[in-house]
Amino acid sequence: MAECERVLFEDVEAGTFVPVGVLVTRVRHLRGLTQREASDQIGIDIRALSLIETGRRTVKAVGMLISLADGLEVPRTQFLEWVTSEMEFHHTGLRGPNSE
């Protein structure tokens, strides 16, 4: 996979927690893709993508992380940061650096 540029979202860069599904939807829109087009690029069923985008399915498997990152042209390390942030948020209640 060719090197991709980081995808910058002001709220995420400021330390605000944003669920992975929301970030996937944002990137898909940024790329001008429908769910069908994105699911084809990622190599997953459209229903699986819908479940991820709506937060009803979490991204835990490394293979899925790689497929999503590559299919949406997001650097793998950045996508891993997003998934790690979500896991920490749900596991510890971590709210990010701007929390009280």
Tab-separated table of N, CA and C in Angstrom, residues 2-98:
chain	number	residue	atom	x	y	z
A	2	ALA	N	0.581	2.168	-0.865
A	2	ALA	CA	1.331	3.418	-0.931
A	2	ALA	C	1.081	4.241	0.327
A	3	GLU	N	2.034	5.062	0.662
A	3	GLU	CA	1.913	5.916	1.843
A	3	GLU	C	0.787	6.924	1.648
A	4	CYS	N	-0.078	7.049	2.643
A	4	CYS	CA	-1.195	7.998	2.601
A	4	CYS	C	-0.874	9.170	3.526
A	5	GLU	N	-1.515	10.286	3.249
A	5	GLU	CA	-1.387	11.438	4.140
A	5	GLU	C	-2.371	11.302	5.284
A	6	ARG	N	-1.976	11.816	6.459
A	6	ARG	CA	-2.875	11.808	7.613
A	6	ARG	C	-4.148	12.577	7.277
A	7	VAL	N	-5.241	12.103	7.832
A	7	VAL	CA	-6.525	12.774	7.674
A	7	VAL	C	-6.726	13.616	8.927
A	8	LEU	N	-6.893	14.901	8.749
A	8	LEU	CA	-6.980	15.793	9.898
A	8	LEU	C	-8.408	16.269	10.133
A	9	PHE	N	-8.876	16.043	11.354
A	9	PHE	CA	-10.156	16.557	11.812
A	9	PHE	C	-9.861	17.405	13.035
A	10	GLU	N	-10.295	18.642	12.997
A	10	GLU	CA	-9.967	19.613	14.032
A	10	GLU	C	-10.303	19.102	15.437
A	11	ASP	N	-11.479	18.517	15.611
A	11	ASP	CA	-11.862	18.065	16.942
A	11	ASP	C	-10.969	16.931	17.436
A	12	VAL	N	-10.640	16.006	16.566
A	12	VAL	CA	-9.764	14.892	16.948
A	12	VAL	C	-8.372	15.414	17.281
A	13	GLU	N	-7.865	16.304	16.451
A	13	GLU	CA	-6.532	16.870	16.688
A	13	GLU	C	-6.481	17.656	17.992
A	14	ALA	N	-7.637	18.204	18.415
A	14	ALA	CA	-7.701	18.959	19.671
A	14	ALA	C	-7.849	18.040	20.884
A	15	GLY	N	-7.943	16.730	20.633
A	15	GLY	CA	-8.021	15.779	21.735
A	15	GLY	C	-9.428	15.316	22.086
A	16	THR	N	-10.413	15.709	21.306
A	16	THR	CA	-11.784	15.283	21.559
A	16	THR	C	-11.963	13.854	21.077
A	17	PHE	N	-12.607	13.028	21.907
A	17	PHE	CA	-12.889	11.656	21.499
A	17	PHE	C	-14.011	11.660	20.471
A	18	VAL	N	-13.772	10.983	19.353
A	18	VAL	CA	-14.782	10.793	18.316
A	18	VAL	C	-14.788	9.295	18.005
A	19	PRO	N	-15.941	8.645	18.071
A	19	PRO	CA	-16.002	7.201	17.803
A	19	PRO	C	-15.462	6.841	16.420
A	20	VAL	N	-14.855	5.676	16.323
A	20	VAL	CA	-14.278	5.207	15.067
A	20	VAL	C	-15.320	5.198	13.951
A	21	GLY	N	-16.528	4.759	14.250
A	21	GLY	CA	-17.574	4.720	13.225
A	21	GLY	C	-17.854	6.084	12.630
A	22	VAL	N	-17.859	7.092	13.478
A	22	VAL	CA	-18.073	8.465	13.010
A	22	VAL	C	-16.897	8.902	12.132
A	23	LEU	N	-15.692	8.533	12.528
A	23	LEU	CA	-14.512	8.886	11.741
A	23	LEU	C	-14.524	8.176	10.388
A	24	VAL	N	-14.957	6.916	10.376
A	24	VAL	CA	-15.054	6.183	9.109
A	24	VAL	C	-16.048	6.890	8.191
A	25	THR	N	-17.184	7.286	8.737
A	25	THR	CA	-18.183	8.001	7.932
A	25	THR	C	-17.615	9.313	7.406
A	26	ARG	N	-16.921	10.056	8.265
A	26	ARG	CA	-16.328	11.332	7.829
A	26	ARG	C	-15.344	11.124	6.693
A	27	VAL	N	-14.478	10.118	6.836
A	27	VAL	CA	-13.483	9.865	5.787
A	27	VAL	C	-14.178	9.443	4.501
A	28	ARG	N	-15.181	8.598	4.622
A	28	ARG	CA	-15.922	8.155	3.429
A	28	ARG	C	-16.521	9.353	2.705
A	29	HIS	N	-17.127	10.262	3.456
A	29	HIS	CA	-17.694	11.472	2.843
A	29	HIS	C	-16.597	12.345	2.239
A	30	LEU	N	-15.500	12.480	2.950
A	30	LEU	CA	-14.359	13.263	2.461
A	30	LEU	C	-13.856	12.722	1.125
A	31	ARG	N	-13.891	11.407	0.989
A	31	ARG	CA	-13.439	10.755	-0.244
A	31	ARG	C	-14.529	10.741	-1.324
A	32	GLY	N	-15.746	11.204	-0.973
A	32	GLY	CA	-16.839	11.243	-1.927
A	32	GLY	C	-17.390	9.869	-2.275
A	33	LEU	N	-17.345	8.959	-1.312
A	33	LEU	CA	-17.769	7.583	-1.558
A	33	LEU	C	-19.122	7.282	-0.931
A	34	THR	N	-19.912	6.486	-1.630
A	34	THR	CA	-21.121	5.930	-1.032
A	34	THR	C	-20.694	4.754	-0.151
A	35	GLN	N	-21.620	4.259	0.651
A	35	GLN	CA	-21.289	3.078	1.449
A	35	GLN	C	-20.943	1.902	0.536
A	36	ARG	N	-21.658	1.750	-0.550
A	36	ARG	CA	-21.388	0.652	-1.490
A	36	ARG	C	-19.979	0.767	-2.061
A	37	GLU	N	-19.612	1.965	-2.531
A	37	GLU	CA	-18.278	2.162	-3.096
A	37	GLU	C	-17.193	1.915	-2.054
A	38	ALA	N	-17.413	2.439	-0.855
A	38	ALA	CA	-16.426	2.267	0.213
A	38	ALA	C	-16.297	0.798	0.604
A	39	SER	N	-17.429	0.117	0.742
A	39	SER	CA	-17.368	-1.295	1.137
A	39	SER	C	-16.641	-2.119	0.073
A	40	ASP	N	-16.839	-1.788	-1.187
A	40	ASP	CA	-16.120	-2.475	-2.268
A	40	ASP	C	-14.622	-2.213	-2.173
A	41	GLN	N	-14.223	-0.965	-1.926
A	41	GLN	CA	-12.796	-0.622	-1.795
A	41	GLN	C	-12.172	-1.290	-0.581
A	42	ILE	N	-12.928	-1.374	0.493
A	42	ILE	CA	-12.417	-1.956	1.736
A	42	ILE	C	-12.381	-3.477	1.641
A	43	GLY	N	-13.347	-4.028	0.898
A	43	GLY	CA	-13.420	-5.478	0.763
A	43	GLY	C	-14.294	-6.124	1.824
A	44	ILE	N	-15.313	-5.375	2.290
A	44	ILE	CA	-16.250	-5.915	3.267
A	44	ILE	C	-17.672	-5.720	2.764
A	45	ASP	N	-18.583	-6.441	3.382
A	45	ASP	CA	-19.995	-6.329	3.043
A	45	ASP	C	-20.521	-4.958	3.448
A	46	ILE	N	-21.426	-4.408	2.669
A	46	ILE	CA	-21.989	-3.089	2.965
A	46	ILE	C	-22.665	-3.068	4.337
A	47	ARG	N	-23.278	-4.184	4.727
A	47	ARG	CA	-23.914	-4.246	6.057
A	47	ARG	C	-22.882	-4.128	7.175
A	48	ALA	N	-21.715	-4.746	6.974
A	48	ALA	CA	-20.650	-4.652	7.973
A	48	ALA	C	-20.185	-3.205	8.104
A	49	LEU	N	-20.037	-2.514	6.972
A	49	LEU	CA	-19.629	-1.112	7.007
A	49	LEU	C	-20.677	-0.274	7.725
A	50	SER	N	-21.934	-0.512	7.435
A	50	SER	CA	-23.014	0.219	8.097
A	50	SER	C	-22.972	0.005	9.610
A	51	LEU	N	-22.739	-1.228	10.036
A	51	LEU	CA	-22.664	-1.525	11.474
A	51	LEU	C	-21.484	-0.810	12.129
A	52	ILE	N	-20.365	-0.744	11.423
A	52	ILE	CA	-19.188	-0.028	11.946
A	52	ILE	C	-19.494	1.458	12.049
A	53	GLU	N	-20.057	2.028	10.991
A	53	GLU	CA	-20.331	3.469	10.974
A	53	GLU	C	-21.327	3.876	12.063
A	54	THR	N	-22.268	3.017	12.375
A	54	THR	CA	-23.279	3.351	13.388
A	54	THR	C	-22.871	2.931	14.793
A	55	GLY	N	-21.676	2.359	14.932
A	55	GLY	CA	-21.179	1.986	16.247
A	55	GLY	C	-21.747	0.689	16.796
A	56	ARG	N	-22.438	-0.061	15.961
A	56	ARG	CA	-23.000	-1.336	16.416
A	56	ARG	C	-22.020	-2.483	16.216
A	57	ARG	N	-20.889	-2.204	15.607
A	57	ARG	CA	-19.805	-3.185	15.460
A	57	ARG	C	-18.503	-2.449	15.677
A	58	THR	N	-17.679	-2.985	16.569
A	58	THR	CA	-16.397	-2.348	16.845
A	58	THR	C	-15.300	-2.976	15.986
A	59	VAL	N	-14.252	-2.219	15.796
A	59	VAL	CA	-13.102	-2.690	15.032
A	59	VAL	C	-12.074	-3.191	16.037
A	60	LYS	N	-11.922	-4.501	16.117
A	60	LYS	CA	-10.969	-5.095	17.055
A	60	LYS	C	-9.907	-5.925	16.343
A	61	ALA	N	-10.273	-6.531	15.238
A	61	ALA	CA	-9.347	-7.401	14.520
A	61	ALA	C	-8.356	-6.576	13.700
A	62	VAL	N	-7.110	-6.972	13.768
A	62	VAL	CA	-6.061	-6.262	13.033
A	62	VAL	C	-6.338	-6.279	11.537
A	63	GLY	N	-6.814	-7.403	11.023
A	63	GLY	CA	-7.112	-7.501	9.595
A	63	GLY	C	-8.164	-6.503	9.162
A	64	MET	N	-9.192	-6.313	9.993
A	64	MET	CA	-10.247	-5.343	9.671
A	64	MET	C	-9.688	-3.927	9.727
A	65	LEU	N	-8.849	-3.656	10.720
A	65	LEU	CA	-8.228	-2.339	10.841
A	65	LEU	C	-7.431	-2.012	9.583
A	66	ILE	N	-6.649	-2.967	9.131
A	66	ILE	CA	-5.831	-2.759	7.928
A	66	ILE	C	-6.720	-2.564	6.702
A	67	SER	N	-7.757	-3.386	6.577
A	67	SER	CA	-8.661	-3.263	5.425
A	67	SER	C	-9.339	-1.897	5.386
A	68	LEU	N	-9.824	-1.439	6.539
A	68	LEU	CA	-10.482	-0.136	6.604
A	68	LEU	C	-9.497	0.983	6.276
A	69	ALA	N	-8.330	0.946	6.900
A	69	ALA	CA	-7.335	1.991	6.656
A	69	ALA	C	-6.925	2.037	5.184
A	70	ASP	N	-6.596	0.889	4.636
A	70	ASP	CA	-6.153	0.849	3.240
A	70	ASP	C	-7.281	1.228	2.282
A	71	GLY	N	-8.472	0.706	2.530
A	71	GLY	CA	-9.598	0.979	1.647
A	71	GLY	C	-10.022	2.434	1.646
A	72	LEU	N	-9.864	3.097	2.795
A	72	LEU	CA	-10.246	4.507	2.910
A	72	LEU	C	-9.057	5.453	2.729
A	73	GLU	N	-7.881	4.876	2.468
A	73	GLU	CA	-6.648	5.643	2.261
A	73	GLU	C	-6.315	6.519	3.463
A	74	VAL	N	-6.334	5.870	4.623
A	74	VAL	CA	-5.924	6.497	5.881
A	74	VAL	C	-4.664	5.754	6.328
A	75	PRO	N	-3.635	6.457	6.778
A	75	PRO	CA	-2.449	5.746	7.251
A	75	PRO	C	-2.825	4.723	8.332
A	76	ARG	N	-2.260	3.539	8.221
A	76	ARG	CA	-2.576	2.483	9.187
A	76	ARG	C	-2.300	2.918	10.617
A	77	THR	N	-1.210	3.631	10.822
A	77	THR	CA	-0.883	4.069	12.185
A	77	THR	C	-1.935	5.035	12.723
A	78	GLN	N	-2.457	5.890	11.871
A	78	GLN	CA	-3.492	6.824	12.308
A	78	GLN	C	-4.775	6.070	12.648
A	79	PHE	N	-5.151	5.111	11.813
A	79	PHE	CA	-6.363	4.347	12.087
A	79	PHE	C	-6.207	3.567	13.385
A	80	LEU	N	-5.020	3.026	13.618
A	80	LEU	CA	-4.746	2.327	14.874
A	80	LEU	C	-4.898	3.276	16.061
A	81	GLU	N	-4.449	4.516	15.914
A	81	GLU	CA	-4.624	5.519	16.980
A	81	GLU	C	-6.108	5.717	17.278
A	82	TRP	N	-6.927	5.794	16.235
A	82	TRP	CA	-8.371	5.993	16.421
A	82	TRP	C	-8.984	4.815	17.165
A	83	VAL	N	-8.628	3.595	16.757
A	83	VAL	CA	-9.174	2.390	17.393
A	83	VAL	C	-8.703	2.300	18.843
A	84	THR	N	-7.431	2.587	19.079
A	84	THR	CA	-6.888	2.554	20.442
A	84	THR	C	-7.594	3.576	21.319
A	85	SER	N	-7.819	4.769	20.803
A	85	SER	CA	-8.515	5.809	21.550
A	85	SER	C	-9.914	5.346	21.940
A	86	GLU	N	-10.610	4.704	21.002
A	86	GLU	CA	-11.961	4.221	21.299
A	86	GLU	C	-11.935	3.130	22.366
A	87	MET	N	-10.982	2.217	22.266
A	87	MET	CA	-10.877	1.147	23.264
A	87	MET	C	-10.578	1.716	24.646
A	88	GLU	N	-9.668	2.670	24.711
A	88	GLU	CA	-9.344	3.305	25.992
A	88	GLU	C	-10.552	4.050	26.540
A	89	PHE	N	-11.268	4.736	25.681
A	89	PHE	CA	-12.442	5.494	26.101
A	89	PHE	C	-13.469	4.570	26.741
A	90	HIS	N	-13.752	3.466	26.083
A	90	HIS	CA	-14.763	2.541	26.596
A	90	HIS	C	-14.270	1.740	27.796
A	91	HIS	N	-12.983	1.453	27.833
A	91	HIS	CA	-12.440	0.646	28.928
A	91	HIS	C	-12.242	1.437	30.209
A	92	THR	N	-11.759	2.658	30.064
A	92	THR	CA	-11.397	3.435	31.251
A	92	THR	C	-12.280	4.659	31.473
A	93	GLY	N	-13.109	4.961	30.487
A	93	GLY	CA	-13.897	6.191	30.595
A	93	GLY	C	-13.057	7.414	30.297
A	94	LEU	N	-11.884	7.197	29.720
A	94	LEU	CA	-10.985	8.300	29.379
A	94	LEU	C	-11.703	9.272	28.457
A	95	ARG	N	-11.645	10.539	28.765
A	95	ARG	CA	-12.358	11.539	27.967
A	95	ARG	C	-11.405	12.413	27.159
A	96	GLY	N	-10.128	12.194	27.264
A	96	GLY	CA	-9.190	12.986	26.482
A	96	GLY	C	-8.590	14.110	27.318
A	97	PRO	N	-7.594	14.795	26.759
A	97	PRO	CA	-6.861	15.808	27.506
A	97	PRO	C	-7.682	17.043	27.857
A	98	ASN	N	-8.790	17.280	27.182
A	98	ASN	CA	-9.575	18.475	27.449
A	98	ASN	C	-10.699	18.226	28.453
